[in-house]
Coordinates of C-alpha atoms and ligand atoms in Angstrom, one line a residue:
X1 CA 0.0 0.0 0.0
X2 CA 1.4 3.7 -0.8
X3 CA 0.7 6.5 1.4
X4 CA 1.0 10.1 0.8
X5 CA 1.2 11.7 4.4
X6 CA 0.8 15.9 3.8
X7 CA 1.2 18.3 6.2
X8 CA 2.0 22.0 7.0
X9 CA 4.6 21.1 9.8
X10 CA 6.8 18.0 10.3
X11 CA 9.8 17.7 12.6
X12 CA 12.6 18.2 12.8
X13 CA 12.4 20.7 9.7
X14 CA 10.0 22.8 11.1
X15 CA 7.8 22.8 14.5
X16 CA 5.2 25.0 15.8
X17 CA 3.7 22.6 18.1
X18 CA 2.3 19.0 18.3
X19 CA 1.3 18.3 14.9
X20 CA 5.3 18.8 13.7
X21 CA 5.3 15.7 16.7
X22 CA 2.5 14.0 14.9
X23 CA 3.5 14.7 11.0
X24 CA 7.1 12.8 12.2
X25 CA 6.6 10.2 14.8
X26 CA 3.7 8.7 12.8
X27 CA 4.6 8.2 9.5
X28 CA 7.7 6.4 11.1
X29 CA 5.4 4.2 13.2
X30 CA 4.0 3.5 10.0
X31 CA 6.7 2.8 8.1
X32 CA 7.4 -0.7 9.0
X33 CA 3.6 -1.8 7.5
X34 CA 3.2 0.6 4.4
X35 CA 5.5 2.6 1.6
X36 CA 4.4 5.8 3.3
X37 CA 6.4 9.5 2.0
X38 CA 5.4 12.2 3.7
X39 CA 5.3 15.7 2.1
X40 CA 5.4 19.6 3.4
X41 CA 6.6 22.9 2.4
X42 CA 10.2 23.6 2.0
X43 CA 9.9 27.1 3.8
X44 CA 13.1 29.2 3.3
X45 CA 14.1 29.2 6.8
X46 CA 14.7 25.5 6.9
X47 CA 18.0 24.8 7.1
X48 CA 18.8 22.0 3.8
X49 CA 22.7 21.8 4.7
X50 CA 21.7 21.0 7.9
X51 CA 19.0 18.0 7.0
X52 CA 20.6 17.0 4.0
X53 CA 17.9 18.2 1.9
X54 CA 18.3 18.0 -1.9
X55 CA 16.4 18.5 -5.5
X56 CA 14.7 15.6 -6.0
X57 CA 14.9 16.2 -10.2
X58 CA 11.2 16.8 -10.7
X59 CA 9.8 20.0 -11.4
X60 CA 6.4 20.7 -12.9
X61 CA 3.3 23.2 -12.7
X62 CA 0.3 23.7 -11.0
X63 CA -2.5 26.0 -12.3
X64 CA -4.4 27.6 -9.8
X65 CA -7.2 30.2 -10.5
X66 CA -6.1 32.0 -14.0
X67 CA -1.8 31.3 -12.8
X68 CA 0.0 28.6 -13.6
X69 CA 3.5 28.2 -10.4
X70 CA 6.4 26.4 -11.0
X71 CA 6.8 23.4 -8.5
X72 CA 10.3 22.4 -7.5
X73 CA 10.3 19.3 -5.2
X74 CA 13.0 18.2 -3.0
X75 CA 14.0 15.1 -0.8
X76 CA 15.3 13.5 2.8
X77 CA 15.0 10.9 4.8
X78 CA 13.2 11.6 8.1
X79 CA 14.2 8.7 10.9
X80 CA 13.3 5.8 7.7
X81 CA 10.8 7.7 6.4
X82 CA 10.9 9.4 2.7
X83 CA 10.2 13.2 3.2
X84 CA 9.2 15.3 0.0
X85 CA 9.3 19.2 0.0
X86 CA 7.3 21.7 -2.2
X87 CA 9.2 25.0 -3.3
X88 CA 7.6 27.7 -4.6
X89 CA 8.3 30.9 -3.7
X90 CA 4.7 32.4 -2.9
X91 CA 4.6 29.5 -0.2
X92 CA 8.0 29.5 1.2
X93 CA 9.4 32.7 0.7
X94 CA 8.4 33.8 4.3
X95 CA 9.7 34.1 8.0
X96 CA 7.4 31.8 9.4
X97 CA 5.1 29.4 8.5
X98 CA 1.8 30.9 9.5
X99 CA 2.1 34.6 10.0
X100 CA 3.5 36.8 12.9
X101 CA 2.4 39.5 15.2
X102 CA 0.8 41.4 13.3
X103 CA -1.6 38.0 12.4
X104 CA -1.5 35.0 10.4
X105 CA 0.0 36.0 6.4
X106 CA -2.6 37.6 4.3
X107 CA -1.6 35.4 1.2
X108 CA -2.2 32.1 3.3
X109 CA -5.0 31.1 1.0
X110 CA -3.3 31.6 -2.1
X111 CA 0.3 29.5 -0.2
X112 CA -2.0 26.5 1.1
X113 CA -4.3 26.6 -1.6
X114 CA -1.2 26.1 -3.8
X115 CA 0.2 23.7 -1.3
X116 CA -2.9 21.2 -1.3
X117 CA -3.4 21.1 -5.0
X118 CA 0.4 20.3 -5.6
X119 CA 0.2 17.2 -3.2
X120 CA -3.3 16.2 -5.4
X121 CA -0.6 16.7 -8.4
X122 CA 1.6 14.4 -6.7
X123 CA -0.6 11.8 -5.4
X124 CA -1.7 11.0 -9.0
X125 CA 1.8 11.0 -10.2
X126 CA 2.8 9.1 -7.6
X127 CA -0.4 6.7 -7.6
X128 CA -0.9 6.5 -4.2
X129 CA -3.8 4.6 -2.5
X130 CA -4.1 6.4 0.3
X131 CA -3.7 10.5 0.8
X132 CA -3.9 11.4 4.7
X133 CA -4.0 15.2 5.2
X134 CA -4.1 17.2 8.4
X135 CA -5.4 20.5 9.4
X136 CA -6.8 23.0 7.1
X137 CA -3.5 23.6 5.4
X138 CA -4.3 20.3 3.3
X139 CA -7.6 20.8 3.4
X140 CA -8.6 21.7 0.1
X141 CA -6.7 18.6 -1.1
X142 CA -9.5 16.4 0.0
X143 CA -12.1 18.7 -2.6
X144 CA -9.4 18.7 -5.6
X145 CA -9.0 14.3 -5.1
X146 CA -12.6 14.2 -5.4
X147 CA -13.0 16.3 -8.4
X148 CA -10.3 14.6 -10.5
X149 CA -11.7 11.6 -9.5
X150 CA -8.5 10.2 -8.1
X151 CA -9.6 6.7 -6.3
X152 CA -7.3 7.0 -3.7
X153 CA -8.8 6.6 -0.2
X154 CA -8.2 10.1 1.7
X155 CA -8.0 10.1 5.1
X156 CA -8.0 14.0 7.5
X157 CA -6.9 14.3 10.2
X158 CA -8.3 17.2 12.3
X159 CA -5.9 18.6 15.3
X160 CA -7.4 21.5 16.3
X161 CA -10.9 22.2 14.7
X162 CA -10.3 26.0 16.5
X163 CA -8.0 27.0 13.5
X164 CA -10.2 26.6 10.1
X165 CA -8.4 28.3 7.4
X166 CA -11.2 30.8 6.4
X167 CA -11.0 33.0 3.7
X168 CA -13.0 35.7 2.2
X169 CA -15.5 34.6 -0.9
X170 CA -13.2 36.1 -3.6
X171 CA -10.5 33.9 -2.6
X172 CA -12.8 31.3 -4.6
X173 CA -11.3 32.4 -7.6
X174 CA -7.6 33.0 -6.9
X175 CA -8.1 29.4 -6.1
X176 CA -9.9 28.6 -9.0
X177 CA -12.5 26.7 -7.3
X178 CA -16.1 26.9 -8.9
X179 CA -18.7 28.6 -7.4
X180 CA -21.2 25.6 -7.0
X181 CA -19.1 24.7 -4.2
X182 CA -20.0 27.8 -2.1
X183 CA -22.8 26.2 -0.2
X184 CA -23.7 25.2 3.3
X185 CA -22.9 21.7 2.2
X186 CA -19.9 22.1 0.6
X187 CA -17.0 25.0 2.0
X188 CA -19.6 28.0 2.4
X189 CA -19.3 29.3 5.7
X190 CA -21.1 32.4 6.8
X191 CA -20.5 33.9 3.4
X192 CA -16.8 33.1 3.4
X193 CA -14.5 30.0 2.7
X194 CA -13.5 27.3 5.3
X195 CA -10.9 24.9 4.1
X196 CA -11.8 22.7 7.1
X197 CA -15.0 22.2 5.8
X198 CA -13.3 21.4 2.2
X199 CA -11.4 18.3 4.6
X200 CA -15.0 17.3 6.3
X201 CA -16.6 16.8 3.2
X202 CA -14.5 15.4 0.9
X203 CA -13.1 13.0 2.6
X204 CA -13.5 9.0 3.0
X205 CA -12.4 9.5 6.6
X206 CA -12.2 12.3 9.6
X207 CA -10.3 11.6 12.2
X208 CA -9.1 13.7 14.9
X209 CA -6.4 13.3 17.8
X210 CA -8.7 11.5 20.6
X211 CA -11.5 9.4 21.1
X212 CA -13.0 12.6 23.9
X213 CA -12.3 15.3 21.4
X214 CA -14.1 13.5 18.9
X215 CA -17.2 13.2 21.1
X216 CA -16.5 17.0 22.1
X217 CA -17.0 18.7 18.5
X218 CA -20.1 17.8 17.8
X219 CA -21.5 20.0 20.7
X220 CA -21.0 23.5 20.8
X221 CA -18.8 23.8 23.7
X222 CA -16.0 22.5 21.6
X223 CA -17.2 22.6 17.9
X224 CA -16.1 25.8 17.4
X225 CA -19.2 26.7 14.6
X226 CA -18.6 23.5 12.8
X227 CA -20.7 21.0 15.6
X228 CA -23.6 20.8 13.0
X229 CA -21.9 20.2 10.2
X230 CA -19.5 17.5 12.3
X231 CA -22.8 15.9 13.5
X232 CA -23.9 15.4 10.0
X233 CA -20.7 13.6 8.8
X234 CA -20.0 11.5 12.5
X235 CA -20.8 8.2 9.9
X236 CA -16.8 8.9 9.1
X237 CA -15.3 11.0 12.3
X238 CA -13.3 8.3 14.8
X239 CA -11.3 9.8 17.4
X240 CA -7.5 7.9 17.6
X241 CA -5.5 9.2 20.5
X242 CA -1.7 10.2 19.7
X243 CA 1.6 8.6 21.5
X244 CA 4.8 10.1 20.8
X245 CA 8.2 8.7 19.3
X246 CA 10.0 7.2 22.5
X247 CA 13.3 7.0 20.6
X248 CA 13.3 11.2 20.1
X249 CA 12.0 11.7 23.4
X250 CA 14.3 9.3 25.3
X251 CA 15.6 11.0 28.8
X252 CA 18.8 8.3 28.6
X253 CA 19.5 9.2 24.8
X254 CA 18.5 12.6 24.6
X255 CA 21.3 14.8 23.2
X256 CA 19.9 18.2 25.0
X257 CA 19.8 16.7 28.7
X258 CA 23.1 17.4 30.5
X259 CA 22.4 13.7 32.7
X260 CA 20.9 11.3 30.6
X261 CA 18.8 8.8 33.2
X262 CA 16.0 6.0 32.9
X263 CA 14.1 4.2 35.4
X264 CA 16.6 2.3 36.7
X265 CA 19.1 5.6 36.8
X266 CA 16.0 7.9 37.8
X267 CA 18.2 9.4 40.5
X268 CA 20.3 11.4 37.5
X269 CA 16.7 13.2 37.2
X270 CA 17.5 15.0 40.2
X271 CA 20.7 16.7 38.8
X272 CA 18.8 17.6 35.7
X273 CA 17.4 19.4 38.1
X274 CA 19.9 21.1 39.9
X275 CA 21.2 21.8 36.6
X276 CA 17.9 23.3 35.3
X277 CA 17.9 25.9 38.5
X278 CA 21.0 26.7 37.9
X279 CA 20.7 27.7 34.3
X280 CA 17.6 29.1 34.6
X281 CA 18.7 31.2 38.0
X282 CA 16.6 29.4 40.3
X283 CA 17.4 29.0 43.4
X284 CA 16.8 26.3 45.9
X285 CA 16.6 23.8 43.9
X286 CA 15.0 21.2 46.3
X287 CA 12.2 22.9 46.1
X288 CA 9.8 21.4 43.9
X289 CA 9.7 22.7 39.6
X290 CA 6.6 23.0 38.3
X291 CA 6.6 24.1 34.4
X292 CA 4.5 24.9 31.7
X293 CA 5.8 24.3 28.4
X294 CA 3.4 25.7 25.3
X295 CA 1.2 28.8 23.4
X296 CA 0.8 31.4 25.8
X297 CA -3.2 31.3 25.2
X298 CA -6.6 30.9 26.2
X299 CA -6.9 27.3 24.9
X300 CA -3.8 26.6 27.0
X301 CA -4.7 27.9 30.3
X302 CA -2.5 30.9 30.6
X303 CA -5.1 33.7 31.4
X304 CA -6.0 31.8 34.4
X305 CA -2.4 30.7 35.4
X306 CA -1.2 34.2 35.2
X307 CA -4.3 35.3 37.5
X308 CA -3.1 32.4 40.3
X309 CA 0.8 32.8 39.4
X310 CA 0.9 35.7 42.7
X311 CA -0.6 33.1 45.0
X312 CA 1.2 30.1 43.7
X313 CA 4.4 32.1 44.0
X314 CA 4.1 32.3 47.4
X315 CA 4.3 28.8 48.1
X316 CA 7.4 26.7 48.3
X317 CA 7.7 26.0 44.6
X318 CA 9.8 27.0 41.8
X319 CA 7.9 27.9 38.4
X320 CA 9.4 27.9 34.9
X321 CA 7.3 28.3 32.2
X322 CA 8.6 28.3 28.1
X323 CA 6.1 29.3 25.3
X324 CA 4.9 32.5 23.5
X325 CA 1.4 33.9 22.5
X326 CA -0.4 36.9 22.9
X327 CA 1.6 39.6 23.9
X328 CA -0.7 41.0 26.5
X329 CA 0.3 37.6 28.5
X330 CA 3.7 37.8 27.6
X331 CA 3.7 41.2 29.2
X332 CA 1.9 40.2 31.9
X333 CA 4.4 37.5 32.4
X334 CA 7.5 39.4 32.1
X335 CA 6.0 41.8 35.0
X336 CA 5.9 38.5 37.2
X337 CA 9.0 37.6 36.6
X338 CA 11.1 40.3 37.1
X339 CA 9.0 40.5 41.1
X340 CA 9.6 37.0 42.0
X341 CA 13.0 35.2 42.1
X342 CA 11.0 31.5 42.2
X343 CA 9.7 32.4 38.8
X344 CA 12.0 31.5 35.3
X345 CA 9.9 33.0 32.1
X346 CA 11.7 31.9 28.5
X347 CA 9.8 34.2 25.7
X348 CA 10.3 32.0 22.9
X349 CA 10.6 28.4 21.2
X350 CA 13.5 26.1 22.0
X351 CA 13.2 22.3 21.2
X352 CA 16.6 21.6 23.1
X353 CA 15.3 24.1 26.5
X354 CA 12.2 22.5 26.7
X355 CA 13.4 19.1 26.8
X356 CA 15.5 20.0 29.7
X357 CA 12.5 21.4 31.1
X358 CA 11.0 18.2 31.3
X359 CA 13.9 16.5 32.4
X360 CA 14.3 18.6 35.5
X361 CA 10.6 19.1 36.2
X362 CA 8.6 17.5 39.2
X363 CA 5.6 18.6 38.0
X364 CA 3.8 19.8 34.1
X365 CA 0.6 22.0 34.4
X366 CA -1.9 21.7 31.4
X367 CA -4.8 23.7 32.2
X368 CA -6.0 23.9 29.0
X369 CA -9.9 24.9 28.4
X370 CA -9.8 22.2 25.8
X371 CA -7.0 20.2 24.5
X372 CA -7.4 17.7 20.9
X373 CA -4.9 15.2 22.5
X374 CA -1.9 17.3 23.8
X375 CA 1.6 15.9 23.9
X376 CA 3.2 17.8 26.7
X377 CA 1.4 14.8 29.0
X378 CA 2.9 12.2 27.1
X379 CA 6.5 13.6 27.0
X380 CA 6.1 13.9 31.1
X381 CA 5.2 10.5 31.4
X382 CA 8.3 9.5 29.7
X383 CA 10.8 12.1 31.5
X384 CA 9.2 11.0 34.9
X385 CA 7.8 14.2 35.5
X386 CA 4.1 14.2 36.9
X387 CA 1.2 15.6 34.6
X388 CA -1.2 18.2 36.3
X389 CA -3.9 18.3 33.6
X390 CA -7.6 19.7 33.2
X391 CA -9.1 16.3 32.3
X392 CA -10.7 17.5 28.9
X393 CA -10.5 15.8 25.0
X394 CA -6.9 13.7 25.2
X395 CA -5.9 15.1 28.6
X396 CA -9.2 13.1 29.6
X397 CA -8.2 10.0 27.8
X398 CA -4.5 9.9 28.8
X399 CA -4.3 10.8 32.4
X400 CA -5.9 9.3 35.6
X401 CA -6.2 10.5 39.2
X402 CA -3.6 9.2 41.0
X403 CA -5.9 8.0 43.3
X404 CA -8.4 6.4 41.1
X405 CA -7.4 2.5 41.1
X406 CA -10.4 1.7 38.7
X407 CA -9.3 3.4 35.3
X408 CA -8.0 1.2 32.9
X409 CA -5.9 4.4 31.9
X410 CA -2.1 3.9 32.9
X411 CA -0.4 7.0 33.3
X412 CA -1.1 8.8 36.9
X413 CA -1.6 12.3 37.6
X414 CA -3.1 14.9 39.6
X415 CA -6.7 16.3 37.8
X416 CA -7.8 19.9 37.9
X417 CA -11.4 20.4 38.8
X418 CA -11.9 23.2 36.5
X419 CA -9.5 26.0 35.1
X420 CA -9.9 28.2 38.0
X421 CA -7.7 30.3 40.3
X422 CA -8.9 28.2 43.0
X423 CA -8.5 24.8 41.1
X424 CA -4.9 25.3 40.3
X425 CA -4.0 26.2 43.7
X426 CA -5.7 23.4 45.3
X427 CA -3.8 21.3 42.4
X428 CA -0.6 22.6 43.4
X429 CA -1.1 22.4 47.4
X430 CA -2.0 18.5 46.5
X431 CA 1.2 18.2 44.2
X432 CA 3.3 19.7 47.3
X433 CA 1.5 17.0 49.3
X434 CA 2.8 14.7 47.0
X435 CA 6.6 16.1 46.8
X436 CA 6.6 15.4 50.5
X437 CA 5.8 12.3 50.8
X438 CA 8.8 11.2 48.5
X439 CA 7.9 7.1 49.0
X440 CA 4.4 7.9 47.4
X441 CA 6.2 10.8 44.9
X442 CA 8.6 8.2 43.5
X443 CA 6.3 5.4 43.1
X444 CA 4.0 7.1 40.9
X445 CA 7.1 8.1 38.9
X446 CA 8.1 4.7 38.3
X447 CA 5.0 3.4 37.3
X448 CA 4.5 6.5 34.8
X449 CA 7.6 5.5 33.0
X450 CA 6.7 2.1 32.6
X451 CA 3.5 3.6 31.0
X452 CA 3.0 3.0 27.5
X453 CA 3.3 6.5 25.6
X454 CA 4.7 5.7 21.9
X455 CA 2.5 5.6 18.6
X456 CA 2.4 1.7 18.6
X457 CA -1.3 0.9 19.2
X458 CA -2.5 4.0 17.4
X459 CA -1.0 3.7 14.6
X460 CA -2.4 0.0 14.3
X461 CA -6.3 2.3 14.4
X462 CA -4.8 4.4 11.4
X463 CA -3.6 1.5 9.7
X464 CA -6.9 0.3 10.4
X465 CA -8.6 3.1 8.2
X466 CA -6.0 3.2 5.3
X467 CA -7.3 -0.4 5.0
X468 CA -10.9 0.5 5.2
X469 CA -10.9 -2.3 8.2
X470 CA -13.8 -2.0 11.0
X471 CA -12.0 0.7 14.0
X472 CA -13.1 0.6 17.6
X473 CA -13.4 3.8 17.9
X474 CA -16.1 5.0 15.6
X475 CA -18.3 7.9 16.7
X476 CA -21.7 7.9 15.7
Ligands
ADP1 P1 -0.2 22.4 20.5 O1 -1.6 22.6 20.8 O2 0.6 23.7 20.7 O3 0.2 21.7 19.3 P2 0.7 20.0 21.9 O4 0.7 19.6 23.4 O5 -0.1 19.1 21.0 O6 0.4 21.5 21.8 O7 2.3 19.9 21.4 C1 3.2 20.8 21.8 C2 4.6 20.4 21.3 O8 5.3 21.6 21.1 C3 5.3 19.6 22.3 O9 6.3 18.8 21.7 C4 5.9 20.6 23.2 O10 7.1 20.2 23.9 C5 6.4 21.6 22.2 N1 6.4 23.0 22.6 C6 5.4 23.9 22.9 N2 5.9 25.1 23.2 C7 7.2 25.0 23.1 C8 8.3 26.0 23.2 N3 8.0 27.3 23.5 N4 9.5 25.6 23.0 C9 9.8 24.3 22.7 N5 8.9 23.4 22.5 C10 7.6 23.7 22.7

């Protein structure tokens, strides 16, 4: 069987968040069962030297709207698996991949527009029999398979249904996509474009990142606009929960830790930790570290978190929080830190930082609103470091109570009531509890790592679907 994977974000080349995780550790969990290439923009801040990178000979054109773009494709190897990247200068030719302060790029219609109807080029020239696409950017693949009747099965994959991809009505034509597609049905949306809905419709299969968050979006809590719509087409929607690639995150092979460990060497955490403090200018480091590692948003949590950091500071805990996001937060942050000595604030994105982060950390708070999956959890689990989660979409599905001995969930954590001021301090007075009582600390550490966290038994669902087999999880 012959897979075309397509996304907007694969790692190492380029990472925003967890679907670069997803776009990677996946296809290579796949690997061993299918021919699966994966495919993604070759943005111009991707370094080619670095990644070994290289023309792959082919270049052709792609006619969208009235303009016709010259394609040149490229090539690696990504941990086994074959990795094609689109060049084209309207698509890459930018700082970033999605926009930047000032708001995602105006263009980004015309870039992922161009983007999904090269990887329909490529799936017909490459013959594939299955296309899986993810998020909006790939969207409008699922539309263009269907209308040249390609008879591949096309599989999307939805990780946040709170980013859409929609567009004004006129970009209907820069894209060249007829008008007796701008209905309700079809991608019509309040008068404009939605490329999510272009993914929803089109395709054989939806999936998204957990069997809770595929429950969630069909009510209007969660469905961001689109529960109606989801309802109508929850025949196809399954909800597969994501693992992560235990080789890459791998606290006794991981490059960035200064003390590699593993279970049986967990007491090497502890100078990750000192290590950590040190670095990061915290002081007593006995103490325990409590971080947050992600977007600086309301999804995430951090508009409450900032409102309880004053009281949580007070306690006898060090904080350390990585990420970036709106810049009223990151203000609002910076003011913190520069008051409290027991707070370490890193503006920014750093692959190698964070995974020292979760090397050194006791604790990870995720007090997201809502969360598809998540990946932060996972990661924890793996680094011995214990999750402090809202229990919503994959959070729900991936963490227990520590003191719930009936779940058939593995990993143990401590579980936020809600995302209030009050609910993350009485979290955090229970995870001090817990830090004291080291016997009880460390045994729920060694049976996290022993957890199963990697893509293994996922992958096996998706496999599932590119095989049109019967899936446990279906939704409807
Ligand atoms: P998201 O909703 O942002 O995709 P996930 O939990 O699914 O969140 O995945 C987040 C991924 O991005 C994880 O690998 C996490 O470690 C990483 N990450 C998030 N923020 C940062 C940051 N500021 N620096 C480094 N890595 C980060």
């Amino acid at each position: 069987m012959k897979v075309l994977f397509a996304a907007s974000e694969i790692y190492p080349y380029v990472k925003t968040g967890g679907l670069a995780d997803v776009s990677q550790s996946l296809p290579t969990e796949l690997s061993s069962q299918v021919e699966i290439t994966s495919i993604v923009p070759l943005y111009e801040f991707i370094d080619r030297e670095q990644y070994g990178i290289v023309p792959a000979g082919e270049t052709f054109q792609v006619i969208l709207g009235s303009k016709s773009y010259d394609i040149t494709l490229y090539q690696s190897i990504n941990e086994g698996v074959n990795t094609l990247f689109v060049y084209e200068p309207t698509l890459c030719n930018r700082p970033a991949p999605y926009g930047d302060k000032g708001g995602d790029y105006a263009n980004n219609d015309l870039r992922f527009g161009l983007f999904a109807k090269t990887i329909v080029v490529l799936a017909e020239m490459m013959d594939v029999d299955v296309l899986h696409l993810n998020d909006w950017h790939t969207a409008l693949a699922a539309l263009w398979a269907k209308e040249m009747l390609l008879k591949t099965r096309v599989i999307f994959t939805i990780h946040n249904l709170a980013f859409q991809g929609i567009f004004p009505k006129k970009s209907l034509q820069r894209l060249g996509i007829e008008e007796y597609y701008f209905t309700p049905e079809s991608i019509e949306y309040w008068g404009q474009i939605n490329c999510m809905k272009a993914g929803i419709t089109y395709s054989d299969v939806v999936t998204t990142v957990s069997p809770s968050y595929a429950e969630e979006i069909l009510y209007p809590k969660n469905g961001c606009g689109l529960e109606g719509f989801l309802q109508v087409h929850s025949y196809k929607l399954y909800g597969i929960l994501n693992g992560i690639d235990t080789d890459i995150f791998d606290p006794e092979h991981d490059p960035s830790l200064v003390c590699p460990y593993s279970i049986s060497k967990i007491t090497n955490k502890q100078l990750n930790k000192m290590h950590f403090c040190e670095e990061s200018q915290l002081s007593n480091a006995y103490k325990p570290l409590v971080v947050f590692i992600g977007r600086f948003t309301q999804q995430k949590g951090m508009d409450t978190l900032i409102q309880a950091l004053p009281r949580i500071l007070k306690m006898k805990i060090n904080m350390a929080i990585i990420g970036s996001g709106e810049e009223i937060m990151e203000d609002q942050l910076r003011q913190i830190a520069s008051n409290h000595d027991n707070l370490s604030l890193y503006v920014g994105f750093d692959e190698a930082y964070s995974h020292r982060m979760y090397a050194a950390a006791d604790f990870l708070l995720m007090p997201s609103t809502f969360e598809p999956c998540g990946l932060n959890q996972f990661i924890a689990i793996r680094y011995g470091t214990v999750p402090i989660v809202h229990p919503v979409g994959g959070l729900a599905d991936s963490i227990k109570d520590m003191n719930n001995h009936e779940s058939s969930i593995c990993p143990k954590g401590i579980l936020l009531t809600s995302v209030t001021k009050t609910a993350i301090h009485k979290a955090l007075k229970e995870a001090c509890d817990l830090y004291a009582d080291q016997k009880l600390f460390k045994s729920i550490i060694h049976h996290n790592m022993k957890c199963d966290v990697s893509f293994t038994q996922s992958a096996k669902r998706y496999l599932a679907l590119y095989f049109d087999r019967v899936v446990d999880e279906v939704i409807s």
